[in-house]
Short mmCIF file of C-alpha atoms in Angstrom, two decimals:
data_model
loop_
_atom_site.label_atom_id
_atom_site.label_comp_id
_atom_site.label_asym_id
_atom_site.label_seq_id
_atom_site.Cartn_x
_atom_site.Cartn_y
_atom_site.Cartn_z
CA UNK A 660 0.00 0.00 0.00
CA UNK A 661 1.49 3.46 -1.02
CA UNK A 662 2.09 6.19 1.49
CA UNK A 663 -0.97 8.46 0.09
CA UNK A 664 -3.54 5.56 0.13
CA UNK A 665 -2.02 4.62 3.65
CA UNK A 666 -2.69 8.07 4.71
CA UNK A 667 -6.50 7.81 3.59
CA UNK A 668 -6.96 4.41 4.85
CA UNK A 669 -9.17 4.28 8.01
CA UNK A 670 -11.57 1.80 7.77
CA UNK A 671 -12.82 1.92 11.19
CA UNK A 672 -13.25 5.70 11.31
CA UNK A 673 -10.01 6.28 14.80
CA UNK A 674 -8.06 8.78 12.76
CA UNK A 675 -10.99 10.94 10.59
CA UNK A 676 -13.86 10.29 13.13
CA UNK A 677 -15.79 7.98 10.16
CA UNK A 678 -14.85 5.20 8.14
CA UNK A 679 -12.37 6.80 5.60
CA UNK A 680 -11.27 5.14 2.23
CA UNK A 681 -9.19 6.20 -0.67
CA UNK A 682 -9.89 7.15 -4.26
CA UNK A 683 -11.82 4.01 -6.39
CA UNK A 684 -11.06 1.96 -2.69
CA UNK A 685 -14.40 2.14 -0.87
CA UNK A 686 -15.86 -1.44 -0.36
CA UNK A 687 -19.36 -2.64 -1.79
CA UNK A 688 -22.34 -1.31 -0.22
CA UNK A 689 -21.60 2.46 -0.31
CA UNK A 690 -22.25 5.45 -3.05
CA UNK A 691 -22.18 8.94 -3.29
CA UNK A 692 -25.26 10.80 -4.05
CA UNK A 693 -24.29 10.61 -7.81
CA UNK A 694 -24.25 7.18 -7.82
CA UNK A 695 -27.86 6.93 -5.80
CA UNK A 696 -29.38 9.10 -8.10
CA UNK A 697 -27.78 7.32 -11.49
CA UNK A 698 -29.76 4.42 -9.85
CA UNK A 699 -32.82 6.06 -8.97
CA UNK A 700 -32.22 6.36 -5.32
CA UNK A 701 -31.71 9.04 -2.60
CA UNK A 702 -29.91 9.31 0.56
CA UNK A 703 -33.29 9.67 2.20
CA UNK A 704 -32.57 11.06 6.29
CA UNK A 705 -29.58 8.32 6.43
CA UNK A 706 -26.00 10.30 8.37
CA UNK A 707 -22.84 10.33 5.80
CA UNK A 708 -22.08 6.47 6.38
CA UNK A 709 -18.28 7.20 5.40
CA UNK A 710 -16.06 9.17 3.42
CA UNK A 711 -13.24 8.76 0.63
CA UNK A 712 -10.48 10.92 0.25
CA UNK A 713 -7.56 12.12 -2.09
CA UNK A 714 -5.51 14.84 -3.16
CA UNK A 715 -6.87 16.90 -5.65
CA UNK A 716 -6.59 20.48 -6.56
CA UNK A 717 -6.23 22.87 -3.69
CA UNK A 718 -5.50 20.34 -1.69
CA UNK A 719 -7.31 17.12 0.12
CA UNK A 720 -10.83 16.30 -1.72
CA UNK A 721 -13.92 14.69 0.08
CA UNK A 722 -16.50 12.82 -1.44
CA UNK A 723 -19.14 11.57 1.23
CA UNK A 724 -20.94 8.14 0.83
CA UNK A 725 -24.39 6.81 1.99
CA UNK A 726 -25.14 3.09 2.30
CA UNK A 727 -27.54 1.44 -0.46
CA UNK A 728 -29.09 -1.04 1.60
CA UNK A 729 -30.67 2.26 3.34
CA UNK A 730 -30.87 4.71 0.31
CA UNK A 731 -34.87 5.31 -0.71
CA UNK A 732 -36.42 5.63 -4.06
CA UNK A 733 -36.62 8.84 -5.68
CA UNK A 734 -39.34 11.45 -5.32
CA UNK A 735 -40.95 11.42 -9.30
CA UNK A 736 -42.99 14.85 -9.40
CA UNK A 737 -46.51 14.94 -9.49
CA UNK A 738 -47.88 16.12 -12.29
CA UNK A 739 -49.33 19.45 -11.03
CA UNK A 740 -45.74 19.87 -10.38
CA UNK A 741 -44.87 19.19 -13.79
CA UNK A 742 -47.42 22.03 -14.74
CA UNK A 743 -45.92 24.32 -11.99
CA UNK A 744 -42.83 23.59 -13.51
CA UNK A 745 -42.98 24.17 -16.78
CA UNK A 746 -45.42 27.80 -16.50
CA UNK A 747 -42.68 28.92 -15.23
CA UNK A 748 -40.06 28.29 -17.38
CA UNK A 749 -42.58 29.74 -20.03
CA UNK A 750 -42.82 32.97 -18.15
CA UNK A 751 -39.02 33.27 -17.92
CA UNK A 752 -38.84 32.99 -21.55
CA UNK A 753 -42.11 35.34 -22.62
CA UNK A 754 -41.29 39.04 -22.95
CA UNK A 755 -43.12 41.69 -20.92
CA UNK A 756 -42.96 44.02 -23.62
CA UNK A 757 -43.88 42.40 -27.04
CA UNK A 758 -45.29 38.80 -25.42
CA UNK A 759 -43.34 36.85 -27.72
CA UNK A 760 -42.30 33.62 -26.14
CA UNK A 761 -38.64 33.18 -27.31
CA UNK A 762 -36.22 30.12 -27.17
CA UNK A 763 -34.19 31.68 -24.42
CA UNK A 764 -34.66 32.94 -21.14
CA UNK A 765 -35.11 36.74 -21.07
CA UNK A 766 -32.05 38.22 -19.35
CA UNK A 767 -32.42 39.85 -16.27
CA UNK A 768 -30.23 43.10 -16.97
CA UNK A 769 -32.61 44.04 -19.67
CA UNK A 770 -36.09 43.10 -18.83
CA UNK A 771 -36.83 42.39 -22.11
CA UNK A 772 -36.34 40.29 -24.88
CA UNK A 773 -32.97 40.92 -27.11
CA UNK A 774 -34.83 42.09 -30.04
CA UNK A 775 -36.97 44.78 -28.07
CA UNK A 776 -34.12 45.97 -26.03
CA UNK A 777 -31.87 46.75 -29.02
CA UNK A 778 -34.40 47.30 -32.12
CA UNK A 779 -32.65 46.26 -35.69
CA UNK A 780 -32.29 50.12 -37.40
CA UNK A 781 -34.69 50.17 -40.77
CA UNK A 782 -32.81 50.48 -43.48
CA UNK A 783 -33.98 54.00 -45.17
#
């Protein structure tokens, strides 16, 4: 075992205060939240189960991990949710001042749409 996975190596959790692994060297059983949710669960109100570390940029890196024999099935929204959801996307991309729904959100620093913000001069 090298020196920097040594360092990072504390199964039973004495040195970090939980069980600590290094990078790709966490047993079966555990996965980060990216993991859960690539397999369509969640943490649900389970406590960071253990941790892996390495050296990364800036320094030391943590990634937490929750156990899957714990982890829940994901919320799906309902679909008045949906609805919610997608009104409002439609009202960030409709401008206030001609009502034309565009592909893009409406920016912020202009309050209106691109086109009526800077009008296209008619050629005379």
């Amino acid at each position: 075992m090298s020196r920097i996975r040594a360092a990072y190596y504390d199964p039973d959790g004495t040195r970090y205060g939980i069980p600590t692994f290094w990078w790709r060297g966490a047993p079966p059983g555990y996965a980060t939240r990216r993991q859960l949710r690539a397999a369509g669960l969640r943490p649900g109100s389970q406590p960071i189960a253990a941790q892996i570390l390495w050296r990364g940029v800036g320094g030391t890196r943590t990634a937490y991990l929750y156990r899957v024999d714990l982890a829940r099935p994901k919320r799906t929204a309902t679909p008045a949710q949906l609805r919610a959801i997608r009104a409002a996307l439609t009202a960030r991309r409709t401008c206030p001042t001609c009502g034309t729904v565009r592909p893009y959100c409406i920016p912020r620093s202009l309050g209106e749409c691109v086109d009526c913000a800077y009008p296209m001069e008619e050629a005379a």
